[in-house]
Coordinates of C-alpha atoms and ligand atoms in Angstrom, one line a residue:
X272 CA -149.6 13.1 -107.2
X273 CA -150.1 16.7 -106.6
X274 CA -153.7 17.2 -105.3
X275 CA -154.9 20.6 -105.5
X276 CA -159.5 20.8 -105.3
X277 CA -158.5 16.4 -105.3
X278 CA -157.9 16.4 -108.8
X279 CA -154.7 14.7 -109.9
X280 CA -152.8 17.0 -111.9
X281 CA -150.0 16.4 -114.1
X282 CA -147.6 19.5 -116.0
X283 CA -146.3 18.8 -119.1
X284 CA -143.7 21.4 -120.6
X285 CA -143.3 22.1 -124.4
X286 CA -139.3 22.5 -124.7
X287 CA -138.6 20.9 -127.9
X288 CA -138.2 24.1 -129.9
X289 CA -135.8 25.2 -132.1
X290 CA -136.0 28.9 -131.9
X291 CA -134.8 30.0 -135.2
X292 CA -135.6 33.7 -134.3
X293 CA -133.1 33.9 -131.4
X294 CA -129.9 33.0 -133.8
X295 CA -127.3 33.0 -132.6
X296 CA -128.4 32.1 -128.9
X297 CA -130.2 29.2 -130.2
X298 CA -126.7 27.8 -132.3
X299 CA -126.0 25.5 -129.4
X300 CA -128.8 25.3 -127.3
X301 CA -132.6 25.0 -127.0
X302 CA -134.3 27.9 -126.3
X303 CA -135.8 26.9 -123.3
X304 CA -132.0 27.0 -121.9
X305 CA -131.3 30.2 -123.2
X306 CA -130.3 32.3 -120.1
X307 CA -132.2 35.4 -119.1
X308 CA -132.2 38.2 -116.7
X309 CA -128.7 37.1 -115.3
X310 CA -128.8 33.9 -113.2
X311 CA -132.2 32.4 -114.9
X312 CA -132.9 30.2 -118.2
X313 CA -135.9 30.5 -119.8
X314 CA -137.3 27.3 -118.9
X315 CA -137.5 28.4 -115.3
X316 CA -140.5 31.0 -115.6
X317 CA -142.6 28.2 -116.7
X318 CA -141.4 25.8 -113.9
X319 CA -141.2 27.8 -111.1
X320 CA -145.1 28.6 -112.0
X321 CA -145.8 25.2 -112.4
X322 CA -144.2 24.5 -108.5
X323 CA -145.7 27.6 -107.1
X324 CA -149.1 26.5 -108.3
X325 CA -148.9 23.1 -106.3
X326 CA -148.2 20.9 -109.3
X327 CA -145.2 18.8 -108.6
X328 CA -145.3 15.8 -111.3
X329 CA -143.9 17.7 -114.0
X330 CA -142.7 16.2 -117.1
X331 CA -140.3 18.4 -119.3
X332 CA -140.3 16.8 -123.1
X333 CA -137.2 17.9 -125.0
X334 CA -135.6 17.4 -128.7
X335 CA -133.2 20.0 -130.1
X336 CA -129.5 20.6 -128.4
X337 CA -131.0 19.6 -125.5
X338 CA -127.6 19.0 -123.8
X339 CA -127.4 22.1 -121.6
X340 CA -131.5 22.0 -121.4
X341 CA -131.0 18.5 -119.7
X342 CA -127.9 19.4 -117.6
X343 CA -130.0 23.0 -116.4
X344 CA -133.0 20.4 -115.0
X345 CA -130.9 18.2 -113.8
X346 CA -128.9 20.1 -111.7
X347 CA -131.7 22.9 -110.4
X348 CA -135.0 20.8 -110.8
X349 CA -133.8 18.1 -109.0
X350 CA -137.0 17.6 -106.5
X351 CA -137.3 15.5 -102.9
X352 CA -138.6 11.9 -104.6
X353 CA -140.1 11.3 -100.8
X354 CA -143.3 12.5 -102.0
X355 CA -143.2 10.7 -105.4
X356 CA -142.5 14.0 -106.6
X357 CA -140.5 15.0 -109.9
X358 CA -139.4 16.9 -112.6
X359 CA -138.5 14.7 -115.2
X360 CA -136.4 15.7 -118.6
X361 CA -137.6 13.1 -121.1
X362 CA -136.0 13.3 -124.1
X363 CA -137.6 12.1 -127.8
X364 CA -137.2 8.3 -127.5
X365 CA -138.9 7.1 -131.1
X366 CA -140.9 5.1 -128.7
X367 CA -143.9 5.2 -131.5
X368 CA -142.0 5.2 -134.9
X369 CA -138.4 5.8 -136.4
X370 CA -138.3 9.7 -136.0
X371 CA -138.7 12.5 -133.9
X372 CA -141.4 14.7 -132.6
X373 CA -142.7 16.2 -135.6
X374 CA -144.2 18.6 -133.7
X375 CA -145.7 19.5 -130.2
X376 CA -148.9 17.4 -130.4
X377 CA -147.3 14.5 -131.5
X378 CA -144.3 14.8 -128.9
X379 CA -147.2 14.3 -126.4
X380 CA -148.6 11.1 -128.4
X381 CA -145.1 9.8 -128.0
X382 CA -145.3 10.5 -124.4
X383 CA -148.6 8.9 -123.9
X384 CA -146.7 6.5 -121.3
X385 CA -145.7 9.0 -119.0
X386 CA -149.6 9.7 -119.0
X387 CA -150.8 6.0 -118.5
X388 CA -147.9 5.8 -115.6
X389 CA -149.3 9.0 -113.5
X390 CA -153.3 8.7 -114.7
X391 CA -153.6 11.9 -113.6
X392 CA -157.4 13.6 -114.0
X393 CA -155.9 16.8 -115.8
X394 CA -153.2 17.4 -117.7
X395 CA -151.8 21.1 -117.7
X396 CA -149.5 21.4 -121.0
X397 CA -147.3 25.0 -121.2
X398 CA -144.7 25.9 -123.3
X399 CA -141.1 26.6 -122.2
X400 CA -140.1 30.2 -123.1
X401 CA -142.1 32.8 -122.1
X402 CA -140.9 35.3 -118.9
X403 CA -143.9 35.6 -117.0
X404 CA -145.9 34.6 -114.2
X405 CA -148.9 32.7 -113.8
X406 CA -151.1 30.2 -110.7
X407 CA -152.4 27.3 -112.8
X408 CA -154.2 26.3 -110.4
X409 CA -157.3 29.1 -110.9
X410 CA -157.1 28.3 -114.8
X411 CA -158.0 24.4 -113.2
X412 CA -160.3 25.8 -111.4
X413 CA -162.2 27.7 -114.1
X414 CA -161.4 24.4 -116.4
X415 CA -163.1 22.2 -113.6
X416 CA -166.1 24.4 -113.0
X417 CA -167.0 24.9 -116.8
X418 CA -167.0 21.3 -117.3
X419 CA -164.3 22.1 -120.7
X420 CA -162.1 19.0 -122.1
X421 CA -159.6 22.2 -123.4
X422 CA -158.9 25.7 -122.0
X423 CA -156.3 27.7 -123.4
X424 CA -155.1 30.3 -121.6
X425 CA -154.8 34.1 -123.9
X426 CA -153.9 37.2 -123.1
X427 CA -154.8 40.7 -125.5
X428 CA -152.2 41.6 -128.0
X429 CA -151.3 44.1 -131.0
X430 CA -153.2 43.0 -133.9
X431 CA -149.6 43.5 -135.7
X432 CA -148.2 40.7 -133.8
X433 CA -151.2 38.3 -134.7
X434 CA -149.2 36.1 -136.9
X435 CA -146.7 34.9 -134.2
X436 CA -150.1 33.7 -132.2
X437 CA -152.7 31.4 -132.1
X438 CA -155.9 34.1 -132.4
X439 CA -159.2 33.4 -130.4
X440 CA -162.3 34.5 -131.5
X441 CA -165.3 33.7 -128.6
X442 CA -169.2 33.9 -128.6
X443 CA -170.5 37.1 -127.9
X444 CA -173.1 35.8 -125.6
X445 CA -171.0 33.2 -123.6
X446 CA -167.4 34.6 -123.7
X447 CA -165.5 31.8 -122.5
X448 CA -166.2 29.8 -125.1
X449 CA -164.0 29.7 -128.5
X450 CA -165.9 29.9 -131.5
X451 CA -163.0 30.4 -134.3
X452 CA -159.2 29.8 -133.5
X453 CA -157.1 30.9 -136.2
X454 CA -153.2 29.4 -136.0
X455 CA -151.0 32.5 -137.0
X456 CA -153.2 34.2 -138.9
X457 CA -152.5 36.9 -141.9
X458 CA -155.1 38.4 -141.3
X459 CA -157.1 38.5 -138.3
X460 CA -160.0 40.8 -137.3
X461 CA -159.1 42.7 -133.9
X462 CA -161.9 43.1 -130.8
X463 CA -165.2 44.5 -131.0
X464 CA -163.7 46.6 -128.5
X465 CA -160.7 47.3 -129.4
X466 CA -160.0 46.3 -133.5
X467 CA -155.9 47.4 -132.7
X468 CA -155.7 44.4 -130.4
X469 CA -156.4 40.1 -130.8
X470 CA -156.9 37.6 -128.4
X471 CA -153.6 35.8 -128.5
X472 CA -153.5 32.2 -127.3
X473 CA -150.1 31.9 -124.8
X474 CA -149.7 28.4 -125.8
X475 CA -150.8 27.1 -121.9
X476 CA -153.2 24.8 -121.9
X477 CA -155.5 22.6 -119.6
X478 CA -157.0 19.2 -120.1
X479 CA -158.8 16.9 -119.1
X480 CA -156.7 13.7 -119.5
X481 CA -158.6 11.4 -121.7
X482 CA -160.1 14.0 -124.1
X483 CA -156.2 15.2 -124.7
X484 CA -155.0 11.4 -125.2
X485 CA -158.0 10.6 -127.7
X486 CA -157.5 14.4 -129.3
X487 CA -153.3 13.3 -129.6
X488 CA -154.6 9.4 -130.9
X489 CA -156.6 10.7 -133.6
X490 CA -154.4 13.8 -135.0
X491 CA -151.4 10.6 -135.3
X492 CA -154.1 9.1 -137.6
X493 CA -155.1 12.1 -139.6
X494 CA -153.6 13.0 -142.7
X495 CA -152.2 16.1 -143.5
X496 CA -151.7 17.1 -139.9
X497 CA -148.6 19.2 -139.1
X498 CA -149.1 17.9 -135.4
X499 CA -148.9 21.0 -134.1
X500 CA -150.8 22.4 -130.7
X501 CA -151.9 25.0 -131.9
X502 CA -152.3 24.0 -135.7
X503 CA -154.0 21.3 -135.0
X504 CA -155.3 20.0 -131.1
X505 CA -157.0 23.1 -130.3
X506 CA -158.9 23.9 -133.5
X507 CA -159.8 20.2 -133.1
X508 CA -161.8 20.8 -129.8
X509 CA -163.0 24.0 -131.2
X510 CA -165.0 22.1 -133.8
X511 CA -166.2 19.4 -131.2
X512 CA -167.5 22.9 -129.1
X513 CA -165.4 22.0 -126.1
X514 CA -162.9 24.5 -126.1
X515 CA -162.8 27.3 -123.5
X516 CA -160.5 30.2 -123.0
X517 CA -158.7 31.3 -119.9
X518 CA -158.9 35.2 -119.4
X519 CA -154.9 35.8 -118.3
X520 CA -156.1 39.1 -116.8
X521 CA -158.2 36.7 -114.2
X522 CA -155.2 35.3 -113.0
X523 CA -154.1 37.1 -109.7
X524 CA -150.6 36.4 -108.0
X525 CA -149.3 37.1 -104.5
X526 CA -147.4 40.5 -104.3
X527 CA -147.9 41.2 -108.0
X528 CA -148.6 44.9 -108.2
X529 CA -151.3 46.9 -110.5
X530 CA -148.3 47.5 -113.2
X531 CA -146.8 43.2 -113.2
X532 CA -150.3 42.0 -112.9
X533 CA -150.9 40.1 -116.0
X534 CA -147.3 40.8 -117.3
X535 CA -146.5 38.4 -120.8
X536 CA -143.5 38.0 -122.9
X537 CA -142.7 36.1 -125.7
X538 CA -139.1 36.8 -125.8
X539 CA -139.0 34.9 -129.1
X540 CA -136.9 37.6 -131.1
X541 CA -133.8 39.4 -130.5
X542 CA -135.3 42.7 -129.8
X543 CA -138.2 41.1 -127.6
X544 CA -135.1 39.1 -125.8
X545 CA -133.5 42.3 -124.9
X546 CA -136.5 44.7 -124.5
X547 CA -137.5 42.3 -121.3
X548 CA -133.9 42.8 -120.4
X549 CA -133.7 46.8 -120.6
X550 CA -137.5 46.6 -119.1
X551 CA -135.9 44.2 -115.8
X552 CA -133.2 46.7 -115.6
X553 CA -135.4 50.3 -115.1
X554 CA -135.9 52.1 -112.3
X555 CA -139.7 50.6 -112.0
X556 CA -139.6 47.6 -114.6
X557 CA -142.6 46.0 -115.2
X558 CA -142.1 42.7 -114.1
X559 CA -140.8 42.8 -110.8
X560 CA -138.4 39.9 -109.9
X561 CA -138.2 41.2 -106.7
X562 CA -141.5 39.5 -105.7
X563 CA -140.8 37.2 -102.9
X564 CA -144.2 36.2 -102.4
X565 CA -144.2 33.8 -106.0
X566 CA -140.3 33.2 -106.4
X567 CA -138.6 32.5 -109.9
X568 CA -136.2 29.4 -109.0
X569 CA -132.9 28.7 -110.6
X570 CA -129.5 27.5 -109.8
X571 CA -125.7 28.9 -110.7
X572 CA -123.4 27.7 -109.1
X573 CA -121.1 28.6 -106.0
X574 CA -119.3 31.9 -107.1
X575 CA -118.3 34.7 -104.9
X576 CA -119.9 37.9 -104.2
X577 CA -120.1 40.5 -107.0
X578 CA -117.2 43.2 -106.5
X579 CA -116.4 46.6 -107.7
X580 CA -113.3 47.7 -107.6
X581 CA -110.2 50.6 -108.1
X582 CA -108.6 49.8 -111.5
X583 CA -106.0 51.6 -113.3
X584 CA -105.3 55.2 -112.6
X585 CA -107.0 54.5 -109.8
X586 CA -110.4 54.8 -111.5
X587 CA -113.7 54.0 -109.4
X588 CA -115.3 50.6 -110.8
X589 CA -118.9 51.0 -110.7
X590 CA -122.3 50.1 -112.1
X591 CA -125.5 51.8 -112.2
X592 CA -129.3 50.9 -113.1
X593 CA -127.8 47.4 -113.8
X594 CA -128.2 44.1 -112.6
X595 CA -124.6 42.1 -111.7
X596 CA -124.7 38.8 -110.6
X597 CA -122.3 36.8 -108.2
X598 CA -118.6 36.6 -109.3
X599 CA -118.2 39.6 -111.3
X600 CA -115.6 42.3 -111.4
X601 CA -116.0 45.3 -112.3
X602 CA -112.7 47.2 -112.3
X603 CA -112.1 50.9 -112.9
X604 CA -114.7 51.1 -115.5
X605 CA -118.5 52.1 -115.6
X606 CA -121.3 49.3 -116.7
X607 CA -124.8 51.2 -117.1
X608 CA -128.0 49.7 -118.2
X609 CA -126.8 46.6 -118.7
X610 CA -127.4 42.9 -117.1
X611 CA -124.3 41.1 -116.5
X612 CA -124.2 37.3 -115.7
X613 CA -122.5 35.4 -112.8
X614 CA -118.5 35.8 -113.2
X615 CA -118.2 38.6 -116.0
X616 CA -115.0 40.6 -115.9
X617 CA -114.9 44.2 -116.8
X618 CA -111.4 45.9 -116.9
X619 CA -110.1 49.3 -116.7
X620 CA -110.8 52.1 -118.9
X621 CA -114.0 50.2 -120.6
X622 CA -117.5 51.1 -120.9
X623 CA -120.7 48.8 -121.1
X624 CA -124.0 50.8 -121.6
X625 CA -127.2 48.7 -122.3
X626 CA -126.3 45.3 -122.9
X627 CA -126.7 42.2 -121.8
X628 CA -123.1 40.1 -121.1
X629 CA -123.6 36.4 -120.4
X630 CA -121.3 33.7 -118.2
X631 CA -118.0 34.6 -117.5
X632 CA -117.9 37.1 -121.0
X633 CA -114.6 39.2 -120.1
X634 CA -114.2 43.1 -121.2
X635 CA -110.5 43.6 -121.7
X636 CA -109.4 47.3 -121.5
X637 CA -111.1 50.5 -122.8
X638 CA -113.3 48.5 -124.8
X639 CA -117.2 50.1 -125.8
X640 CA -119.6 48.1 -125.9
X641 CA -123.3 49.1 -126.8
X642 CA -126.9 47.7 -127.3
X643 CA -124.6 44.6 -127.3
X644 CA -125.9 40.7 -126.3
X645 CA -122.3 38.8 -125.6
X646 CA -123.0 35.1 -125.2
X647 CA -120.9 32.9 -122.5
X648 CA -117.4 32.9 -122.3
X649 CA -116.6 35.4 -125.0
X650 CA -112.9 37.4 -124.6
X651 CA -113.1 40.7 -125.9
X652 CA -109.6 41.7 -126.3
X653 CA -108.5 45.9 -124.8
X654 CA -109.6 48.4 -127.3
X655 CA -112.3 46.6 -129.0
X656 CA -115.3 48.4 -130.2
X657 CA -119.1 46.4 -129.8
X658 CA -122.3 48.2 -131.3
X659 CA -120.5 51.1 -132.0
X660 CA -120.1 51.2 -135.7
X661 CA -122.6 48.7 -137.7
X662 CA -120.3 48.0 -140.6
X663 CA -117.3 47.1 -138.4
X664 CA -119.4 44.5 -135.9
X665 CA -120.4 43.2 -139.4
X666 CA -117.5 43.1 -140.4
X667 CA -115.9 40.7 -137.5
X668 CA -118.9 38.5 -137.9
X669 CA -121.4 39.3 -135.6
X670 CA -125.0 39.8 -136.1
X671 CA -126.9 43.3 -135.9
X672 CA -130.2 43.0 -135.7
X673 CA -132.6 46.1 -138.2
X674 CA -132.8 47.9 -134.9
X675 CA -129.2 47.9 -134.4
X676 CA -128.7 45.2 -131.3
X677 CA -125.4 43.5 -132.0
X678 CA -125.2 39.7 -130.9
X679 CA -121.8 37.9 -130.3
X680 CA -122.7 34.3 -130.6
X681 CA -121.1 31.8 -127.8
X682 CA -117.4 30.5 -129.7
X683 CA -116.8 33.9 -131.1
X684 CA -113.6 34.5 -131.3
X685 CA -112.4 38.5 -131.7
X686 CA -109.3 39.6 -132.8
X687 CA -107.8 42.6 -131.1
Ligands
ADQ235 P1 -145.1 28.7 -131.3 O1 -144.3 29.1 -130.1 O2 -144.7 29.3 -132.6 O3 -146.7 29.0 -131.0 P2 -144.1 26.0 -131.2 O4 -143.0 26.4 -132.0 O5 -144.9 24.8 -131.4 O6 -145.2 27.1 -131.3 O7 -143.7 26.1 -129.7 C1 -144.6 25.9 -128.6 C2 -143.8 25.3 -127.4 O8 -143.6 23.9 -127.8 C3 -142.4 25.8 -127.2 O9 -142.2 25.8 -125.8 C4 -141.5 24.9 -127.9 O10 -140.2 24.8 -127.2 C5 -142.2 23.6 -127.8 N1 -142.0 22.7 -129.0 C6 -142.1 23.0 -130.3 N2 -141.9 21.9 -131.1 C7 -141.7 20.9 -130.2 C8 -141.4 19.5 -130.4 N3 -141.3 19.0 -131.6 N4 -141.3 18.8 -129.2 C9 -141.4 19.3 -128.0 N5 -141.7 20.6 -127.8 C10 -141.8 21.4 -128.9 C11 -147.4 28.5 -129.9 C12 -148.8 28.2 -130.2 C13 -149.6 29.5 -130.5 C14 -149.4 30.4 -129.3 C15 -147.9 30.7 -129.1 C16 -147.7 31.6 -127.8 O11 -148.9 27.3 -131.3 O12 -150.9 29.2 -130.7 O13 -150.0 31.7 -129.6 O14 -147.2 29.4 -128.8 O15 -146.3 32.0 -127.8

């Protein structure tokens, strides 16, 4: 059991969501396996913080299209079992009734076994698609010292944004302690210092392991419950009085710097998904995967060097404030603030400015493509047009979001 201040800790990740908002990256996969940032999938922010932080029982419970999910932890997570270490992908196993997690609370009461196998004394429970990065270990600390049963960890947001969050409202005169949480509220009343901003709960949470099994028990039992951790656990211990809050500005990282200190996204939308991208991608992005010092871990595969070559009419291949991963080519054509996964193909004559192409997505010749998101594996035959005119990406079937982001969903097939 990972020991960290001798108190057995065991991580449980959240990675049973749908993601409705991320359509179409979420058609065919959960959106803790959506990729990100190249060579990453979402679920591996949360994990790697989990490792870095000394925890190394981790339990990962999944549900929807978990296929690729599964095969990601399998194949990268897979830890040294010589310390009785793991990550384990547990899948809903209708281990309690005849149907599926009906939500996040009540996938943990179906996982109450994994609990009783590990008896751990805390239980640190974090949800699987945020980019960001964060030592659980001080939020144990702080959870150990005030002697809480819950701490949720919450960071400061835009009032506007409150009904995506759960919204904390503390005691004045002993601000660690929750007085009101409020799951997605209409509408919320911002900080006494600051009314344009909430206190946003980042759905991380600590326990202590028997007040979160009793807290799962008796939300089974009660009626009307949407078994929700945020809906329903946390307000629960907030009307017991033993609910705390974890100040994510406290939280201090090795080689973070003034600007990534602290740094948060929910990349739950399309335009949140590829605003972290654009921000990973500038001159001096905010969050800095260049960090050595608390490394994001992935895995993808044995591919060849990234290369950049003459094309036709002997045209320099190049790229600029971009991020190209292993196995790409980039031939006699120009790719600018854009991300490109591991084994994209850009031919001659084409242009990609500020998008993101996934896996092995090939650019035939002179093609533009714009404020574009290509899933894996799409072909884009020469000539083809991507972002440049609303109506016509519309018109072959893609999706464009209100700001204008076109998204080729993974299967597309474009005719040239
Ligand atoms: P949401 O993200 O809207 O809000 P939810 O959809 O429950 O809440 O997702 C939380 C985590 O649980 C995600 O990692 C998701 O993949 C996972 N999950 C959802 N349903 C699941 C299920 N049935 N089985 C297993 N895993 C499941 C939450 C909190 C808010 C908080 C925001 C922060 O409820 O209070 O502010 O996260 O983004």
């Amino acid at each position: 059991m990972a020991q960290r201040g001798r108190q057995k800790v065991l991580a449980i990740v959240l990675a049973g969501g749908e993601g409705k908002r991320l359509m179409p990256l979420t058609a065919d996969r959960a959106k803790p396996a959506v990729p990100f940032g190249g060579i990453y999938r979402l679920i591996d922010f949360a994990l790697s913080n989990i490792v870095n932080s000394g925890y190394l029982k981790i339990v990962v419970l999944t549900q929807y299209k978990s296929h690729s999910l599964d095969a990601h932890i399998t194949k990268t997570w897979r830890m040294s079992t010589l310390l009785g270490n793991y990550v384990a992908s547990v899948p809903a196993q209708q281990r309690v009734g005849k149907h599926w997690y009906s939500g996040s609370a009540d996938a943990i009461y179906q996982s109450l076994n994994l609990i009783h196998d590990e008896r751990p004394d805390i239980v640190v429970v974090v949800g699987a698609d945020h980019v960001y990065r964060m030592d659980f270990a001080q939020m144990v600390q702080q959870h150990t010292e005030t002697g809480a049963a819950c701490t949720v960890a919450a960071i400061r947001q835009p009032i506007s944004l409150a009904d995506q969050f759960g919204v904390i409202d503390v005691n004045e005169d002993d601000p660690r302690r929750i007085r009101e949480f409020l799951e997605k509220p209409e509408h919320p009343r911002g900080l006494p210092d600051s009314p344009e901003e909430v206190f946003a709960s980042m759905g991380n949470y600590v326990f202590t392991a028997d007040a979160l099994e009793e807290a799962v028990r008796a939300d089974a039992e009660r009626e009307g419950s949407k078994h929700d951790m945020g809906g329903d656990i946390v307000p629960a211990f907030v009307d017991q009085g033993d609910a705390w809050v974890y100040d994510f500005k406290d939280n201090d990282i090795p080689g973070a710097s003034e600007r990534d200190h602290a740094y948060w996204r929910d990349v739950g939308t399309i335009e949140s998904y590829y605003d972290a991208h654009m921000d990973l991608i500038s001159i001096h992005p905010v969050f800095n995967l260049y960090n050595e010092a608390w490394p994001i871990y992935t895995n993808y595969g044995p591919h060849p060097p990234a290369k950049f070559v003459h094309g036709s009419g002997d045209r320099i291949g190049h790229a600029v404030n971009s991020a190209v991963s292993p196995g790409c080519v980039i031939s006699g054509s120009t790719v600018s603030d854009s991300v490109l996964s591991p084994r994209v193909k850009v031919h001659s004559f084409s242009h990609v400015t500020h998008s993101v192409l996934m896996d092995r997505v090939e650019i035939g010749r002179s093609c533009q493509i714009h404020r574009a998101i290509i899933d894996k594996g799409v072909f884009v035959p020469a000539g083809v047009h991507i972002g440049v005119d609303r109506e016509e990406d519309l018109a072959r079937g893609f999706t464009v979001t209100d700001s204008g982001i076109t998204v080729v969903g993974k299967g597309t097939v474009i005719e040239g």
